PDB file of C-alpha atoms in Angstrom:
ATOM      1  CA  UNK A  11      -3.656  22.511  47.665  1.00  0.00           C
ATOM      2  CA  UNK A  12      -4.315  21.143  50.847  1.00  0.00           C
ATOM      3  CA  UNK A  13      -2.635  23.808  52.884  1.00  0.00           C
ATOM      4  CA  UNK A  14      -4.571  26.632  50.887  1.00  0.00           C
ATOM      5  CA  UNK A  15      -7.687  24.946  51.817  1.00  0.00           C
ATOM      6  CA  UNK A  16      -6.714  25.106  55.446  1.00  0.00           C
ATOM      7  CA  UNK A  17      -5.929  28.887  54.880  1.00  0.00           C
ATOM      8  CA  UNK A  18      -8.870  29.440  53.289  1.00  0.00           C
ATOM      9  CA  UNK A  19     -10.988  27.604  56.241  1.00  0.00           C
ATOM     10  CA  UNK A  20      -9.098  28.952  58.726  1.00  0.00           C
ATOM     11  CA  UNK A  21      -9.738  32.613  57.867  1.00  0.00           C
ATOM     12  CA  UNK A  22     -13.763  31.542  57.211  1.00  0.00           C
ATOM     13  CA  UNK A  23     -13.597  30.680  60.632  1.00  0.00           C
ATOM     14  CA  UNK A  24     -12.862  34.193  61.917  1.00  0.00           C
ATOM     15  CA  UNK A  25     -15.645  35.632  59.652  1.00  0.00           C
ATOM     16  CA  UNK A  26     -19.094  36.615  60.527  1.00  0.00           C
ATOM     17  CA  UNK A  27     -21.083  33.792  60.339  1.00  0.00           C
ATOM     18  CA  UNK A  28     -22.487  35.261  57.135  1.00  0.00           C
ATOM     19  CA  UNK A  29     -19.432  35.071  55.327  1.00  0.00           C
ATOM     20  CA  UNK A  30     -18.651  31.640  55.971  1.00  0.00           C
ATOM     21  CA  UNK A  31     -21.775  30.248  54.979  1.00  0.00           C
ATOM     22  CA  UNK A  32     -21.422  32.300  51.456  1.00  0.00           C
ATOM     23  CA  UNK A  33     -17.607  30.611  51.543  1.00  0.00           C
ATOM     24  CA  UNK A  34     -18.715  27.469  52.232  1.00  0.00           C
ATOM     25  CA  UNK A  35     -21.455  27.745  49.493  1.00  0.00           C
ATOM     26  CA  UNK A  36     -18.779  28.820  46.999  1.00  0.00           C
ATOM     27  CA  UNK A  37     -16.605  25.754  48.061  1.00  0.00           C
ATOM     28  CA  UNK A  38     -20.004  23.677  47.561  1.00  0.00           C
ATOM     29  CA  UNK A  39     -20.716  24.846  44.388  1.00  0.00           C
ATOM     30  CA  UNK A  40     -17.385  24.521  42.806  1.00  0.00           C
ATOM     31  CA  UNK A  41     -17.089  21.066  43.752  1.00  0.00           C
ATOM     32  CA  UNK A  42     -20.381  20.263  42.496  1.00  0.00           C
ATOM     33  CA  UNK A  43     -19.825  22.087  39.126  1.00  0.00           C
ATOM     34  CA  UNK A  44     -16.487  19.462  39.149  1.00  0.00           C
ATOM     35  CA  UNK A  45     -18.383  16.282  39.724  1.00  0.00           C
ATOM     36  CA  UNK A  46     -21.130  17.395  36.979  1.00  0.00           C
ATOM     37  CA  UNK A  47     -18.247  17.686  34.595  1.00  0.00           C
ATOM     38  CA  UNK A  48     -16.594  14.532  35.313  1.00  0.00           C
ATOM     39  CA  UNK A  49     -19.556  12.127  33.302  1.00  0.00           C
ATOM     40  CA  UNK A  50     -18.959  14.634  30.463  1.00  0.00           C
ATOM     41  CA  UNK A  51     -15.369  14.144  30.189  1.00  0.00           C
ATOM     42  CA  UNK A  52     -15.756  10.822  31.044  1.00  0.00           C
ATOM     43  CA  UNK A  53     -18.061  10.377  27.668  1.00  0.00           C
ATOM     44  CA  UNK A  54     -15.707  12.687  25.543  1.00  0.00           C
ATOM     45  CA  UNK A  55     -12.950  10.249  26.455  1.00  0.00           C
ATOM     46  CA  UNK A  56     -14.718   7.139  26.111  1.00  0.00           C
ATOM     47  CA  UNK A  57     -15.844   8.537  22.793  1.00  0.00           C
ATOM     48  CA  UNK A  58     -11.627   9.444  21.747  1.00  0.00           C
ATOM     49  CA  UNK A  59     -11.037   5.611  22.880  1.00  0.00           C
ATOM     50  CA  UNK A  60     -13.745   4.382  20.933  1.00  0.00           C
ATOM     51  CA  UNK A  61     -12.847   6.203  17.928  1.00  0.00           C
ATOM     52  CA  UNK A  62      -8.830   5.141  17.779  1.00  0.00           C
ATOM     53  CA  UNK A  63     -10.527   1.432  18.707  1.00  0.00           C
ATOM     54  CA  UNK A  64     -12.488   1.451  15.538  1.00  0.00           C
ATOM     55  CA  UNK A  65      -9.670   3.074  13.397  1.00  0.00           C
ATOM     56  CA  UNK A  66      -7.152   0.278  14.512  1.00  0.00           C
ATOM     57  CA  UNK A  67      -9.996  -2.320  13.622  1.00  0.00           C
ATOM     58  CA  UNK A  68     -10.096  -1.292   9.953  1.00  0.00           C
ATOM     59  CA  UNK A  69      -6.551  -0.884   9.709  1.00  0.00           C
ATOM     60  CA  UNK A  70      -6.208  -4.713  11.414  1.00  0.00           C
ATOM     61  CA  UNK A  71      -8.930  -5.581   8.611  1.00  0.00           C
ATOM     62  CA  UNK A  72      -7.033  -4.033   5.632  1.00  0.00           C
ATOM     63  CA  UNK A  73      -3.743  -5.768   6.593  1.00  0.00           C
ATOM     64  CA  UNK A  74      -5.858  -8.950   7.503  1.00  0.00           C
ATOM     65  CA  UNK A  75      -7.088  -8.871   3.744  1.00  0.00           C
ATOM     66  CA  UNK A  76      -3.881  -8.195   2.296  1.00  0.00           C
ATOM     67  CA  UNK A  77      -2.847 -10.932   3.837  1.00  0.00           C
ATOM     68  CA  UNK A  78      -5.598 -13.102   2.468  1.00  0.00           C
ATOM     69  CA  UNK A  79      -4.676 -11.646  -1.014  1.00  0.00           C
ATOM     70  CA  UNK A  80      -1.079 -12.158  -0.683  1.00  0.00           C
ATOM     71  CA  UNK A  81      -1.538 -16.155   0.532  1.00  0.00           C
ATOM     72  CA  UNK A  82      -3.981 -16.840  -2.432  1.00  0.00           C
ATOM     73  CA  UNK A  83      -1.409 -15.425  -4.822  1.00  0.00           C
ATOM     74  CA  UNK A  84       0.813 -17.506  -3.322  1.00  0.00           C
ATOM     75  CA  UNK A  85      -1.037 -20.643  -3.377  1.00  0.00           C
ATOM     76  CA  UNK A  86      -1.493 -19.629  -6.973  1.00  0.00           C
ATOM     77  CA  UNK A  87       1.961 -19.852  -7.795  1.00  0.00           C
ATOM     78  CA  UNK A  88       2.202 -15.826  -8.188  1.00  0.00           C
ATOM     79  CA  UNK A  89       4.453 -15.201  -5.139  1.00  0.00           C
ATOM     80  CA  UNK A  90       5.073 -12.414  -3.471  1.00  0.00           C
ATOM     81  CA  UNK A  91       7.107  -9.610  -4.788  1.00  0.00           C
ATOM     82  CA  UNK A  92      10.096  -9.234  -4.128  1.00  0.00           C
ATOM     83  CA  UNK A  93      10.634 -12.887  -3.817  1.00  0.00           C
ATOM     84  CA  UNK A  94      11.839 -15.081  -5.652  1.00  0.00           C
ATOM     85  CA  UNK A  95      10.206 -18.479  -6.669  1.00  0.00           C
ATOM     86  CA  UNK A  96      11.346 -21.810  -5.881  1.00  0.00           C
ATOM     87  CA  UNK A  97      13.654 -23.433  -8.412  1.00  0.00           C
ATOM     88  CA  UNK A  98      12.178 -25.970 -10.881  1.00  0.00           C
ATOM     89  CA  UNK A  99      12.401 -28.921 -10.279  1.00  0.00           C
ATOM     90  CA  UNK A 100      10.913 -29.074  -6.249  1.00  0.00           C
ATOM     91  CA  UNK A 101      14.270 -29.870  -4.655  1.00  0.00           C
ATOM     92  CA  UNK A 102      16.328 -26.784  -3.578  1.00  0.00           C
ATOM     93  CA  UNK A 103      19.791 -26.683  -5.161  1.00  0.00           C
ATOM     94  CA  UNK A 104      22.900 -27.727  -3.524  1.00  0.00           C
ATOM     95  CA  UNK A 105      26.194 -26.707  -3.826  1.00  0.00           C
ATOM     96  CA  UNK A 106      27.918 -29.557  -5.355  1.00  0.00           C
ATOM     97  CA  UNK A 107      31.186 -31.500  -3.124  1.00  0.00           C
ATOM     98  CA  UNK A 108      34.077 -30.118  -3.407  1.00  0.00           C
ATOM     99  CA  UNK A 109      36.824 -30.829  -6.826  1.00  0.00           C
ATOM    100  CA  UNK A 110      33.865 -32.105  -8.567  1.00  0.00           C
ATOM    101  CA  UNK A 111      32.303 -29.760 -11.236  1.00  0.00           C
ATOM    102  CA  UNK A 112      29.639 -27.453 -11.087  1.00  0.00           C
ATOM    103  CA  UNK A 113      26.757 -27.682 -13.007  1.00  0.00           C
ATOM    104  CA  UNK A 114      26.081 -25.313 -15.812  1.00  0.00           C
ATOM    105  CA  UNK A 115      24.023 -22.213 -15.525  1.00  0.00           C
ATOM    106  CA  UNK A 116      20.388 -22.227 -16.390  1.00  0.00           C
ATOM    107  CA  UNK A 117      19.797 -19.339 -18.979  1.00  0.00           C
ATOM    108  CA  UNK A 118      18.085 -16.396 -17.611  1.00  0.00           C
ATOM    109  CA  UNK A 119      14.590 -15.908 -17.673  1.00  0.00           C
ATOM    110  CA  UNK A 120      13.042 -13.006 -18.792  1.00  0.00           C
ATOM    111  CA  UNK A 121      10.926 -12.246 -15.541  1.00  0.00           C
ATOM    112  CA  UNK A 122      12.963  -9.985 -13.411  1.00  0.00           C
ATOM    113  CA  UNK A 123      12.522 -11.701 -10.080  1.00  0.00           C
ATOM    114  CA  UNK A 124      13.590 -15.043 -11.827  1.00  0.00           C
ATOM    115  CA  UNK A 125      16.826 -12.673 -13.484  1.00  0.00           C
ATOM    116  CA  UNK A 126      17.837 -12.028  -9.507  1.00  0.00           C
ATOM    117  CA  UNK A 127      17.715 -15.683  -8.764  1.00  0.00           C
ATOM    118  CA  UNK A 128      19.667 -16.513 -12.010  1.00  0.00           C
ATOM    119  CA  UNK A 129      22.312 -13.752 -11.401  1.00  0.00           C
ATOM    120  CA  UNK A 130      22.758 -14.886  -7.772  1.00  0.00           C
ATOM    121  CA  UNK A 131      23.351 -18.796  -9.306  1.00  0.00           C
ATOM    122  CA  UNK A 132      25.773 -17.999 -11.487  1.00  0.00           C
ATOM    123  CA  UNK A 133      27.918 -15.461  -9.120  1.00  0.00           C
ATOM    124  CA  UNK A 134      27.763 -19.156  -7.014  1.00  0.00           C
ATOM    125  CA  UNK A 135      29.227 -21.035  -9.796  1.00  0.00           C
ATOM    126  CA  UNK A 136      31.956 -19.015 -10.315  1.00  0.00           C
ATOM    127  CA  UNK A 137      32.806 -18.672  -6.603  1.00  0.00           C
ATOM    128  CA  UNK A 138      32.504 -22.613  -6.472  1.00  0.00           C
ATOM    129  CA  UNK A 139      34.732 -22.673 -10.051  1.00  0.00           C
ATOM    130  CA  UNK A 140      37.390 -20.270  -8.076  1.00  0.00           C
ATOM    131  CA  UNK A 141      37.220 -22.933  -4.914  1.00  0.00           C
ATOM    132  CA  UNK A 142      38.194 -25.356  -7.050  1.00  0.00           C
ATOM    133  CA  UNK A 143      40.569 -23.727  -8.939  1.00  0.00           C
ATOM    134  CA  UNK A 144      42.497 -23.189  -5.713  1.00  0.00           C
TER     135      UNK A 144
END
């Protein structure tokens, strides 16, 4: 760009002097016409920044709440889904030493997160019964 400026000079400065005044005043008023655009675009994109700003705020505020939901339920004793709750009793279960015998299966609960957890405990008594058996 810099060379076709030079050109462009360089064969203004052969011209009548006319001519490279109305050159120069073309060059002028391009580059004015540029910096009067530039606070424009400058506000449109300020604007597109602002906008994606505020959109990621009330996304971050949705998840914030579900959040809030999700820890009350929770605190509740709902749980989350998908997860599930602690066994009875407060301590968590341990798998018992080995040769000794396993303690029976609770029955299953109706509630299908507790059915998981029940299905997993018993698949774990029968892998501890084969242990032993061995």
């Amino acid at each position: 760009m810099a060379e076709e400026f030079f050109k462009m000079m360089n064969a203004y400065s052969e011209a009548p002097l006319k001519e490279r005044v109305e050159g120069l005043a073309d060059v002028v008023e391009k580059i004015m016409q540029i910096v009067l655009k530039i606070p424009e675009m400058t506000d449109t994109q300020i604007q597109i920044i602002t906008n994606q700003i505020n959109g990621l705020s009330k996304k971050i505020s949705g998840i914030e709440s579900k959040i809030g939901a999700l820890e009350k339920r929770v605190a509740q004793g709902g749980g989350a889904p998908g997860v599930p709750p602690p066994p009875p009793g407060g301590k968590p279960s341990t798998p018992p030493p080995p040769g000794s015998k396993p303690p029976a299966p609770s029955p299953a609960p109706a509630n299908p997160m507790s059915l998981r957890g029940s299905i997993m405990d018993e698949l774990k008594s029968l892998f501890n019964k084969r242990r032993t058996d061995d």
